[in-house]
JSON list of C-alpha atoms in Angstrom, two decimals:
[
{"chain": "A", "resi": 1, "resn": "PHE", "atom": "CA", "xyz": [93.25, 64.90, 130.93]},
{"chain": "A", "resi": 2, "resn": "LEU", "atom": "CA", "xyz": [92.64, 67.87, 133.22]},
{"chain": "A", "resi": 3, "resn": "ILE", "atom": "CA", "xyz": [96.38, 68.60, 133.44]},
{"chain": "A", "resi": 4, "resn": "SER", "atom": "CA", "xyz": [96.67, 68.65, 129.67]},
{"chain": "A", "resi": 5, "resn": "ILE", "atom": "CA", "xyz": [93.83, 71.16, 129.37]},
{"chain": "A", "resi": 6, "resn": "ALA", "atom": "CA", "xyz": [95.19, 73.28, 132.22]},
{"chain": "A", "resi": 7, "resn": "SER", "atom": "CA", "xyz": [98.68, 73.38, 130.67]},
{"chain": "A", "resi": 8, "resn": "VAL", "atom": "CA", "xyz": [97.30, 74.54, 127.32]},
{"chain": "A", "resi": 9, "resn": "ILE", "atom": "CA", "xyz": [95.31, 77.29, 129.05]},
{"chain": "A", "resi": 10, "resn": "LEU", "atom": "CA", "xyz": [98.32, 78.39, 131.13]},
{"chain": "A", "resi": 11, "resn": "PHE", "atom": "CA", "xyz": [100.61, 78.56, 128.10]},
{"chain": "A", "resi": 12, "resn": "ARG", "atom": "CA", "xyz": [98.06, 80.78, 126.40]},
{"chain": "A", "resi": 13, "resn": "TRP", "atom": "CA", "xyz": [99.55, 83.49, 128.64]},
{"chain": "A", "resi": 14, "resn": "LEU", "atom": "CA", "xyz": [102.81, 82.24, 130.16]},
{"chain": "A", "resi": 15, "resn": "PRO", "atom": "CA", "xyz": [106.14, 81.69, 128.38]},
{"chain": "A", "resi": 16, "resn": "VAL", "atom": "CA", "xyz": [107.06, 78.05, 127.81]},
{"chain": "A", "resi": 17, "resn": "PRO", "atom": "CA", "xyz": [110.15, 77.49, 130.02]},
{"chain": "A", "resi": 18, "resn": "VAL", "atom": "CA", "xyz": [111.33, 74.21, 128.48]},
{"chain": "A", "resi": 19, "resn": "THR", "atom": "CA", "xyz": [109.81, 71.39, 126.41]},
{"chain": "A", "resi": 20, "resn": "PRO", "atom": "CA", "xyz": [110.12, 67.59, 126.46]},
{"chain": "A", "resi": 21, "resn": "LEU", "atom": "CA", "xyz": [111.83, 67.70, 123.07]},
{"chain": "A", "resi": 22, "resn": "MET", "atom": "CA", "xyz": [114.49, 70.10, 124.35]},
{"chain": "A", "resi": 23, "resn": "LEU", "atom": "CA", "xyz": [115.26, 67.84, 127.31]},
{"chain": "A", "resi": 24, "resn": "MET", "atom": "CA", "xyz": [115.34, 64.73, 125.14]},
{"chain": "A", "resi": 25, "resn": "GLN", "atom": "CA", "xyz": [117.80, 66.40, 122.77]},
{"chain": "A", "resi": 26, "resn": "CYS", "atom": "CA", "xyz": [120.05, 67.30, 125.71]},
{"chain": "A", "resi": 27, "resn": "VAL", "atom": "CA", "xyz": [120.13, 63.64, 126.74]},
{"chain": "A", "resi": 28, "resn": "LYS", "atom": "CA", "xyz": [120.97, 62.57, 123.17]},
{"chain": "A", "resi": 29, "resn": "GLN", "atom": "CA", "xyz": [123.73, 65.20, 123.00]},
{"chain": "A", "resi": 30, "resn": "ALA", "atom": "CA", "xyz": [125.22, 63.93, 126.26]},
{"chain": "A", "resi": 31, "resn": "PHE", "atom": "CA", "xyz": [125.59, 60.43, 124.83]},
{"chain": "A", "resi": 32, "resn": "ASP", "atom": "CA", "xyz": [126.96, 61.55, 121.45]},
{"chain": "A", "resi": 33, "resn": "ASP", "atom": "CA", "xyz": [130.67, 62.37, 121.33]},
{"chain": "A", "resi": 34, "resn": "LYS", "atom": "CA", "xyz": [130.20, 64.37, 118.12]},
{"chain": "A", "resi": 35, "resn": "ARG", "atom": "CA", "xyz": [127.70, 66.79, 119.68]},
{"chain": "A", "resi": 36, "resn": "ASP", "atom": "CA", "xyz": [127.99, 69.40, 122.40]},
{"chain": "A", "resi": 37, "resn": "VAL", "atom": "CA", "xyz": [125.39, 69.55, 125.17]},
{"chain": "A", "resi": 38, "resn": "ARG", "atom": "CA", "xyz": [123.67, 72.81, 124.31]},
{"chain": "A", "resi": 39, "resn": "LEU", "atom": "CA", "xyz": [120.31, 74.37, 125.04]},
{"chain": "A", "resi": 40, "resn": "LYS", "atom": "CA", "xyz": [120.13, 77.98, 123.91]},
{"chain": "A", "resi": 41, "resn": "LYS", "atom": "CA", "xyz": [116.79, 79.75, 124.17]},
{"chain": "A", "resi": 42, "resn": "ASP", "atom": "CA", "xyz": [115.58, 83.23, 124.98]},
{"chain": "A", "resi": 43, "resn": "TRP", "atom": "CA", "xyz": [111.84, 83.90, 125.09]},
{"chain": "A", "resi": 44, "resn": "VAL", "atom": "CA", "xyz": [110.69, 87.13, 123.42]},
{"chain": "A", "resi": 45, "resn": "SER", "atom": "CA", "xyz": [107.24, 88.47, 122.63]},
{"chain": "A", "resi": 46, "resn": "LEU", "atom": "CA", "xyz": [105.90, 88.37, 119.07]},
{"chain": "A", "resi": 47, "resn": "ASP", "atom": "CA", "xyz": [106.43, 92.11, 118.60]},
{"chain": "A", "resi": 48, "resn": "GLU", "atom": "CA", "xyz": [110.12, 91.50, 119.31]},
{"chain": "A", "resi": 49, "resn": "ILE", "atom": "CA", "xyz": [110.36, 89.09, 116.35]},
{"chain": "A", "resi": 50, "resn": "SER", "atom": "CA", "xyz": [110.80, 90.43, 112.84]},
{"chain": "A", "resi": 51, "resn": "PRO", "atom": "CA", "xyz": [107.59, 90.39, 110.76]},
{"chain": "A", "resi": 52, "resn": "ASP", "atom": "CA", "xyz": [109.78, 89.08, 107.95]},
{"chain": "A", "resi": 53, "resn": "LEU", "atom": "CA", "xyz": [110.57, 85.94, 109.95]},
{"chain": "A", "resi": 54, "resn": "GLN", "atom": "CA", "xyz": [106.89, 85.44, 110.76]},
{"chain": "A", "resi": 55, "resn": "LEU", "atom": "CA", "xyz": [106.07, 85.71, 107.07]},
{"chain": "A", "resi": 56, "resn": "ALA", "atom": "CA", "xyz": [109.02, 83.51, 106.08]},
{"chain": "A", "resi": 57, "resn": "VAL", "atom": "CA", "xyz": [107.95, 80.56, 108.23]},
{"chain": "A", "resi": 58, "resn": "VAL", "atom": "CA", "xyz": [104.38, 80.83, 106.94]},
{"chain": "A", "resi": 59, "resn": "CYS", "atom": "CA", "xyz": [105.61, 80.80, 103.34]},
{"chain": "A", "resi": 60, "resn": "ALA", "atom": "CA", "xyz": [108.00, 77.93, 104.05]},
{"chain": "A", "resi": 61, "resn": "GLU", "atom": "CA", "xyz": [105.96, 75.73, 106.36]},
{"chain": "A", "resi": 62, "resn": "ASP", "atom": "CA", "xyz": [102.25, 76.49, 106.21]},
{"chain": "A", "resi": 63, "resn": "GLN", "atom": "CA", "xyz": [100.83, 78.95, 103.70]},
{"chain": "A", "resi": 64, "resn": "ASN", "atom": "CA", "xyz": [97.28, 78.29, 104.88]},
{"chain": "A", "resi": 65, "resn": "PHE", "atom": "CA", "xyz": [98.16, 79.01, 108.52]},
{"chain": "A", "resi": 66, "resn": "LEU", "atom": "CA", "xyz": [95.77, 81.95, 108.85]},
{"chain": "A", "resi": 67, "resn": "GLU", "atom": "CA", "xyz": [92.90, 80.12, 107.19]},
{"chain": "A", "resi": 68, "resn": "HIS", "atom": "CA", "xyz": [92.79, 76.61, 108.65]},
{"chain": "A", "resi": 69, "resn": "TYR", "atom": "CA", "xyz": [91.77, 75.41, 112.12]},
{"chain": "A", "resi": 70, "resn": "GLY", "atom": "CA", "xyz": [94.92, 73.43, 112.81]},
{"chain": "A", "resi": 71, "resn": "PHE", "atom": "CA", "xyz": [94.89, 70.94, 109.93]},
{"chain": "A", "resi": 72, "resn": "ASP", "atom": "CA", "xyz": [95.42, 71.58, 106.23]},
{"chain": "A", "resi": 73, "resn": "LEU", "atom": "CA", "xyz": [93.29, 68.88, 104.61]},
{"chain": "A", "resi": 74, "resn": "ASP", "atom": "CA", "xyz": [94.35, 69.78, 101.05]},
{"chain": "A", "resi": 75, "resn": "ALA", "atom": "CA", "xyz": [98.03, 69.50, 102.01]},
{"chain": "A", "resi": 76, "resn": "ILE", "atom": "CA", "xyz": [97.39, 66.16, 103.73]},
{"chain": "A", "resi": 77, "resn": "GLU", "atom": "CA", "xyz": [95.65, 64.80, 100.61]},
{"chain": "A", "resi": 78, "resn": "LYS", "atom": "CA", "xyz": [98.50, 65.95, 98.36]},
{"chain": "A", "resi": 79, "resn": "ALA", "atom": "CA", "xyz": [101.10, 64.45, 100.72]},
{"chain": "A", "resi": 80, "resn": "LEU", "atom": "CA", "xyz": [99.32, 61.08, 100.74]},
{"chain": "A", "resi": 81, "resn": "LYS", "atom": "CA", "xyz": [99.22, 61.00, 96.93]},
{"chain": "A", "resi": 82, "resn": "HIS", "atom": "CA", "xyz": [102.87, 62.02, 96.71]},
{"chain": "A", "resi": 83, "resn": "ASN", "atom": "CA", "xyz": [104.06, 59.48, 99.28]},
{"chain": "A", "resi": 84, "resn": "LYS", "atom": "CA", "xyz": [102.38, 56.59, 97.45]},
{"chain": "A", "resi": 85, "resn": "ASN", "atom": "CA", "xyz": [104.65, 57.10, 94.45]},
{"chain": "A", "resi": 86, "resn": "HIS", "atom": "CA", "xyz": [107.85, 58.56, 95.89]},
{"chain": "A", "resi": 87, "resn": "LYS", "atom": "CA", "xyz": [110.54, 57.25, 98.23]},
{"chain": "A", "resi": 88, "resn": "ARG", "atom": "CA", "xyz": [111.21, 60.72, 99.63]},
{"chain": "A", "resi": 89, "resn": "LYS", "atom": "CA", "xyz": [108.22, 61.35, 101.85]},
{"chain": "A", "resi": 90, "resn": "ARG", "atom": "CA", "xyz": [106.43, 64.70, 102.06]},
{"chain": "A", "resi": 91, "resn": "GLY", "atom": "CA", "xyz": [104.91, 65.95, 105.32]},
{"chain": "A", "resi": 92, "resn": "ALA", "atom": "CA", "xyz": [101.80, 68.05, 105.78]},
{"chain": "A", "resi": 93, "resn": "SER", "atom": "CA", "xyz": [102.13, 69.27, 109.36]},
{"chain": "A", "resi": 94, "resn": "THR", "atom": "CA", "xyz": [100.85, 72.78, 109.93]},
{"chain": "A", "resi": 95, "resn": "ILE", "atom": "CA", "xyz": [102.49, 75.36, 112.18]},
{"chain": "A", "resi": 96, "resn": "SER", "atom": "CA", "xyz": [99.77, 74.59, 114.73]},
{"chain": "A", "resi": 97, "resn": "GLN", "atom": "CA", "xyz": [100.62, 70.87, 114.66]},
{"chain": "A", "resi": 98, "resn": "GLN", "atom": "CA", "xyz": [104.34, 71.56, 114.94]},
{"chain": "A", "resi": 99, "resn": "THR", "atom": "CA", "xyz": [103.69, 73.85, 117.90]},
{"chain": "A", "resi": 100, "resn": "ALA", "atom": "CA", "xyz": [101.59, 71.20, 119.64]},
{"chain": "A", "resi": 101, "resn": "LYS", "atom": "CA", "xyz": [104.28, 68.58, 119.07]},
{"chain": "A", "resi": 102, "resn": "ASN", "atom": "CA", "xyz": [107.19, 70.80, 120.11]},
{"chain": "A", "resi": 103, "resn": "VAL", "atom": "CA", "xyz": [105.58, 72.11, 123.30]},
{"chain": "A", "resi": 104, "resn": "PHE", "atom": "CA", "xyz": [103.71, 69.13, 124.70]},
{"chain": "A", "resi": 105, "resn": "LEU", "atom": "CA", "xyz": [105.03, 65.93, 123.15]},
{"chain": "A", "resi": 106, "resn": "TYR", "atom": "CA", "xyz": [108.04, 63.73, 122.50]},
{"chain": "A", "resi": 107, "resn": "ASP", "atom": "CA", "xyz": [109.73, 62.90, 119.20]},
{"chain": "A", "resi": 108, "resn": "GLY", "atom": "CA", "xyz": [108.41, 59.89, 117.35]},
{"chain": "A", "resi": 109, "resn": "ARG", "atom": "CA", "xyz": [106.29, 58.66, 114.46]},
{"chain": "A", "resi": 110, "resn": "ASN", "atom": "CA", "xyz": [103.93, 56.13, 116.02]},
{"chain": "A", "resi": 111, "resn": "TRP", "atom": "CA", "xyz": [100.16, 56.42, 115.93]},
{"chain": "A", "resi": 112, "resn": "ILE", "atom": "CA", "xyz": [99.84, 57.15, 119.66]},
{"chain": "A", "resi": 113, "resn": "ARG", "atom": "CA", "xyz": [102.05, 60.21, 119.39]},
{"chain": "A", "resi": 114, "resn": "LYS", "atom": "CA", "xyz": [100.24, 61.31, 116.24]},
{"chain": "A", "resi": 115, "resn": "GLY", "atom": "CA", "xyz": [96.92, 60.97, 118.01]},
{"chain": "A", "resi": 116, "resn": "LEU", "atom": "CA", "xyz": [98.18, 63.11, 120.90]},
{"chain": "A", "resi": 117, "resn": "GLU", "atom": "CA", "xyz": [99.40, 65.68, 118.38]},
{"chain": "A", "resi": 118, "resn": "VAL", "atom": "CA", "xyz": [95.89, 65.91, 116.92]},
{"chain": "A", "resi": 119, "resn": "TYR", "atom": "CA", "xyz": [94.46, 66.30, 120.43]},
{"chain": "A", "resi": 120, "resn": "PHE", "atom": "CA", "xyz": [96.82, 69.11, 121.46]},
{"chain": "A", "resi": 121, "resn": "THR", "atom": "CA", "xyz": [96.49, 70.83, 118.08]},
{"chain": "A", "resi": 122, "resn": "PHE", "atom": "CA", "xyz": [92.73, 70.92, 118.58]},
{"chain": "A", "resi": 123, "resn": "LEU", "atom": "CA", "xyz": [93.18, 72.36, 122.09]},
{"chain": "A", "resi": 124, "resn": "ILE", "atom": "CA", "xyz": [95.56, 75.16, 121.11]},
{"chain": "A", "resi": 125, "resn": "GLU", "atom": "CA", "xyz": [93.44, 76.14, 118.12]},
{"chain": "A", "resi": 126, "resn": "LEU", "atom": "CA", "xyz": [90.45, 76.27, 120.44]},
{"chain": "A", "resi": 127, "resn": "THR", "atom": "CA", "xyz": [92.08, 78.35, 123.20]},
{"chain": "A", "resi": 128, "resn": "TRP", "atom": "CA", "xyz": [94.90, 80.31, 121.51]},
{"chain": "A", "resi": 129, "resn": "ASN", "atom": "CA", "xyz": [94.68, 82.84, 118.69]},
{"chain": "A", "resi": 130, "resn": "LYS", "atom": "CA", "xyz": [96.96, 82.73, 115.64]},
{"chain": "A", "resi": 131, "resn": "GLU", "atom": "CA", "xyz": [99.30, 85.37, 117.05]},
{"chain": "A", "resi": 132, "resn": "ARG", "atom": "CA", "xyz": [99.87, 83.29, 120.18]},
{"chain": "A", "resi": 133, "resn": "ILE", "atom": "CA", "xyz": [100.45, 80.12, 118.17]},
{"chain": "A", "resi": 134, "resn": "MET", "atom": "CA", "xyz": [103.02, 81.96, 116.08]},
{"chain": "A", "resi": 135, "resn": "GLU", "atom": "CA", "xyz": [104.64, 83.49, 119.17]},
{"chain": "A", "resi": 136, "resn": "VAL", "atom": "CA", "xyz": [105.05, 80.11, 120.88]},
{"chain": "A", "resi": 137, "resn": "TYR", "atom": "CA", "xyz": [106.14, 78.42, 117.65]},
{"chain": "A", "resi": 138, "resn": "LEU", "atom": "CA", "xyz": [108.90, 80.95, 117.02]},
{"chain": "A", "resi": 139, "resn": "ASN", "atom": "CA", "xyz": [110.12, 80.65, 120.61]},
{"chain": "A", "resi": 140, "resn": "VAL", "atom": "CA", "xyz": [110.40, 76.85, 120.78]},
{"chain": "A", "resi": 141, "resn": "ILE", "atom": "CA", "xyz": [111.17, 75.68, 117.24]},
{"chain": "A", "resi": 142, "resn": "GLU", "atom": "CA", "xyz": [114.69, 74.30, 116.73]},
{"chain": "A", "resi": 143, "resn": "PHE", "atom": "CA", "xyz": [116.83, 76.29, 114.28]},
{"chain": "A", "resi": 144, "resn": "GLY", "atom": "CA", "xyz": [120.05, 74.38, 114.94]},
{"chain": "A", "resi": 145, "resn": "ASP", "atom": "CA", "xyz": [121.44, 71.67, 117.20]},
{"chain": "A", "resi": 146, "resn": "GLY", "atom": "CA", "xyz": [120.40, 72.87, 120.66]},
{"chain": "A", "resi": 147, "resn": "ILE", "atom": "CA", "xyz": [119.36, 76.33, 119.42]},
{"chain": "A", "resi": 148, "resn": "TYR", "atom": "CA", "xyz": [115.69, 77.05, 120.06]},
{"chain": "A", "resi": 149, "resn": "GLY", "atom": "CA", "xyz": [113.62, 80.05, 119.16]},
{"chain": "A", "resi": 150, "resn": "ALA", "atom": "CA", "xyz": [114.03, 83.10, 116.96]},
{"chain": "A", "resi": 151, "resn": "GLU", "atom": "CA", "xyz": [116.04, 85.18, 119.42]},
{"chain": "A", "resi": 152, "resn": "ALA", "atom": "CA", "xyz": [118.64, 82.51, 120.21]},
{"chain": "A", "resi": 153, "resn": "ALA", "atom": "CA", "xyz": [118.96, 81.65, 116.50]},
{"chain": "A", "resi": 154, "resn": "SER", "atom": "CA", "xyz": [119.35, 85.29, 115.48]},
{"chain": "A", "resi": 155, "resn": "GLN", "atom": "CA", "xyz": [122.05, 85.88, 118.09]},
{"chain": "A", "resi": 156, "resn": "HIS", "atom": "CA", "xyz": [123.86, 82.62, 117.27]},
{"chain": "A", "resi": 157, "resn": "PHE", "atom": "CA", "xyz": [123.86, 82.87, 113.48]},
{"chain": "A", "resi": 158, "resn": "PHE", "atom": "CA", "xyz": [123.76, 86.62, 112.80]},
{"chain": "A", "resi": 159, "resn": "LYS", "atom": "CA", "xyz": [124.81, 88.33, 116.06]},
{"chain": "A", "resi": 160, "resn": "ALA", "atom": "CA", "xyz": [121.57, 90.32, 115.96]},
{"chain": "A", "resi": 161, "resn": "SER", "atom": "CA", "xyz": [118.25, 90.38, 117.77]},
{"chain": "A", "resi": 162, "resn": "ALA", "atom": "CA", "xyz": [115.22, 88.67, 116.25]},
{"chain": "A", "resi": 163, "resn": "LYS", "atom": "CA", "xyz": [113.47, 92.00, 115.66]},
{"chain": "A", "resi": 164, "resn": "ASP", "atom": "CA", "xyz": [116.39, 93.23, 113.52]},
{"chain": "A", "resi": 165, "resn": "LEU", "atom": "CA", "xyz": [116.61, 90.29, 111.13]},
{"chain": "A", "resi": 166, "resn": "THR", "atom": "CA", "xyz": [116.87, 91.21, 107.47]},
{"chain": "A", "resi": 167, "resn": "ARG", "atom": "CA", "xyz": [114.54, 89.69, 104.90]},
{"chain": "A", "resi": 168, "resn": "ASN", "atom": "CA", "xyz": [117.34, 87.46, 103.58]},
{"chain": "A", "resi": 169, "resn": "GLU", "atom": "CA", "xyz": [118.27, 86.28, 107.08]},
{"chain": "A", "resi": 170, "resn": "ALA", "atom": "CA", "xyz": [114.63, 85.53, 107.90]},
{"chain": "A", "resi": 171, "resn": "ALA", "atom": "CA", "xyz": [114.25, 83.43, 104.74]},
{"chain": "A", "resi": 172, "resn": "LEU", "atom": "CA", "xyz": [117.50, 81.61, 105.52]},
{"chain": "A", "resi": 173, "resn": "LEU", "atom": "CA", "xyz": [116.34, 80.65, 109.01]},
{"chain": "A", "resi": 174, "resn": "ALA", "atom": "CA", "xyz": [113.03, 79.42, 107.61]},
{"chain": "A", "resi": 175, "resn": "ALA", "atom": "CA", "xyz": [114.87, 77.42, 104.95]},
{"chain": "A", "resi": 176, "resn": "VAL", "atom": "CA", "xyz": [116.58, 75.13, 107.50]},
{"chain": "A", "resi": 177, "resn": "LEU", "atom": "CA", "xyz": [113.44, 74.30, 109.50]},
{"chain": "A", "resi": 178, "resn": "PRO", "atom": "CA", "xyz": [112.65, 70.92, 107.93]},
{"chain": "A", "resi": 179, "resn": "ALA", "atom": "CA", "xyz": [115.99, 69.57, 109.21]},
{"chain": "A", "resi": 180, "resn": "PRO", "atom": "CA", "xyz": [117.79, 72.07, 111.49]},
{"chain": "A", "resi": 181, "resn": "ARG", "atom": "CA", "xyz": [120.39, 69.53, 112.61]},
{"chain": "A", "resi": 182, "resn": "LYS", "atom": "CA", "xyz": [121.20, 68.51, 109.04]},
{"chain": "A", "resi": 183, "resn": "TYR", "atom": "CA", "xyz": [121.35, 71.97, 107.48]},
{"chain": "A", "resi": 184, "resn": "SER", "atom": "CA", "xyz": [122.93, 75.13, 108.86]},
{"chain": "A", "resi": 185, "resn": "ALA", "atom": "CA", "xyz": [122.03, 78.79, 108.47]},
{"chain": "A", "resi": 186, "resn": "LYS", "atom": "CA", "xyz": [125.68, 79.62, 109.22]},
{"chain": "A", "resi": 187, "resn": "ALA", "atom": "CA", "xyz": [127.08, 77.66, 106.28]},
{"chain": "A", "resi": 188, "resn": "PRO", "atom": "CA", "xyz": [124.19, 77.07, 103.86]},
{"chain": "A", "resi": 189, "resn": "GLY", "atom": "CA", "xyz": [124.76, 74.71, 100.95]},
{"chain": "A", "resi": 190, "resn": "SER", "atom": "CA", "xyz": [123.25, 74.92, 97.49]},
{"chain": "A", "resi": 191, "resn": "TYR", "atom": "CA", "xyz": [119.98, 73.25, 98.53]},
{"chain": "A", "resi": 192, "resn": "ILE", "atom": "CA", "xyz": [119.36, 75.72, 101.37]},
{"chain": "A", "resi": 193, "resn": "LYS", "atom": "CA", "xyz": [120.28, 78.68, 99.15]},
{"chain": "A", "resi": 194, "resn": "LYS", "atom": "CA", "xyz": [117.77, 77.52, 96.55]},
{"chain": "A", "resi": 195, "resn": "ARG", "atom": "CA", "xyz": [115.16, 77.05, 99.24]},
{"chain": "A", "resi": 196, "resn": "GLN", "atom": "CA", "xyz": [115.94, 80.50, 100.63]},
{"chain": "A", "resi": 197, "resn": "ALA", "atom": "CA", "xyz": [115.45, 82.04, 97.17]},
{"chain": "A", "resi": 198, "resn": "TRP", "atom": "CA", "xyz": [112.12, 80.21, 96.79]},
{"chain": "A", "resi": 199, "resn": "ILE", "atom": "CA", "xyz": [110.94, 81.45, 100.20]},
{"chain": "A", "resi": 200, "resn": "LEU", "atom": "CA", "xyz": [111.92, 85.02, 99.30]},
{"chain": "A", "resi": 201, "resn": "SER", "atom": "CA", "xyz": [109.88, 84.80, 96.08]},
{"chain": "A", "resi": 202, "resn": "GLN", "atom": "CA", "xyz": [106.90, 83.50, 98.05]},
{"chain": "A", "resi": 203, "resn": "MET", "atom": "CA", "xyz": [107.29, 86.35, 100.55]},
{"chain": "A", "resi": 204, "resn": "ASN", "atom": "CA", "xyz": [107.31, 88.89, 97.73]},
{"chain": "A", "resi": 205, "resn": "ASN", "atom": "CA", "xyz": [104.16, 87.37, 96.26]},
{"chain": "A", "resi": 206, "resn": "TRP", "atom": "CA", "xyz": [102.43, 87.22, 99.65]},
{"chain": "A", "resi": 207, "resn": "GLY", "atom": "CA", "xyz": [102.98, 90.78, 100.79]},
{"chain": "A", "resi": 208, "resn": "GLU", "atom": "CA", "xyz": [102.31, 91.58, 104.44]},
{"chain": "A", "resi": 209, "resn": "LEU", "atom": "CA", "xyz": [101.18, 89.04, 107.05]},
{"chain": "A", "resi": 210, "resn": "LYS", "atom": "CA", "xyz": [97.99, 90.44, 108.58]},
{"chain": "A", "resi": 211, "resn": "TYR", "atom": "CA", "xyz": [96.54, 88.37, 111.41]},
{"chain": "A", "resi": 212, "resn": "GLU", "atom": "CA", "xyz": [93.46, 90.49, 112.13]},
{"chain": "A", "resi": 213, "resn": "GLN", "atom": "CA", "xyz": [92.43, 90.90, 108.52]},
{"chain": "A", "resi": 214, "resn": "GLU", "atom": "CA", "xyz": [92.70, 87.19, 107.83]},
{"chain": "A", "resi": 215, "resn": "THR", "atom": "CA", "xyz": [90.81, 86.39, 111.01]},
{"chain": "A", "resi": 216, "resn": "GLU", "atom": "CA", "xyz": [87.93, 88.60, 109.92]},
{"chain": "A", "resi": 217, "resn": "GLU", "atom": "CA", "xyz": [87.86, 87.04, 106.46]},
{"chain": "A", "resi": 218, "resn": "LYS", "atom": "CA", "xyz": [87.87, 83.59, 108.07]},
{"chain": "A", "resi": 219, "resn": "LYS", "atom": "CA", "xyz": [84.80, 84.50, 110.13]}
]
């Protein structure tokens, strides 16, 4: 319990060197003949990541990110109603929840892991600000098989740094996030192109992502 709290406090300031999910994926890659063992990551500060990518992931993954305290209750309610009547399930995880899962936990769908996700989400929302949550999220999230973080993804897919991503490239990276090992930003199919176009339209409607302004409104 004390170690979990201490680790959250430490990662409020320190870069996350590696995560359990990254290591678990390396093990799976090693035992899969169709996959290469690969772990590409390069930590950069938030001001070294394009504002367009920050906005793109908010539009794609969690449009209430600046307003909620870790959990989007409206999205959860809508997902529950949708999942009762559809075979294709809809998730409602926020960027904060995804960050908690990716940094501190293992992959899985059981209730124990979900409970731990709630616990760590509460801790990071309590001790980190939204900028830090976004910074960690964009440095550990998987954008492709063994490719973690905005900088590694930008270099791998576009031969550019994360701060120099175009608006279209940012939307394309955000489009593959629900299933980065199934879809590719390098060779996007029709579904990803449609999702990219939708994200771009949401970005245009949103405008600029302003952490401080939203924080003040939230207070």
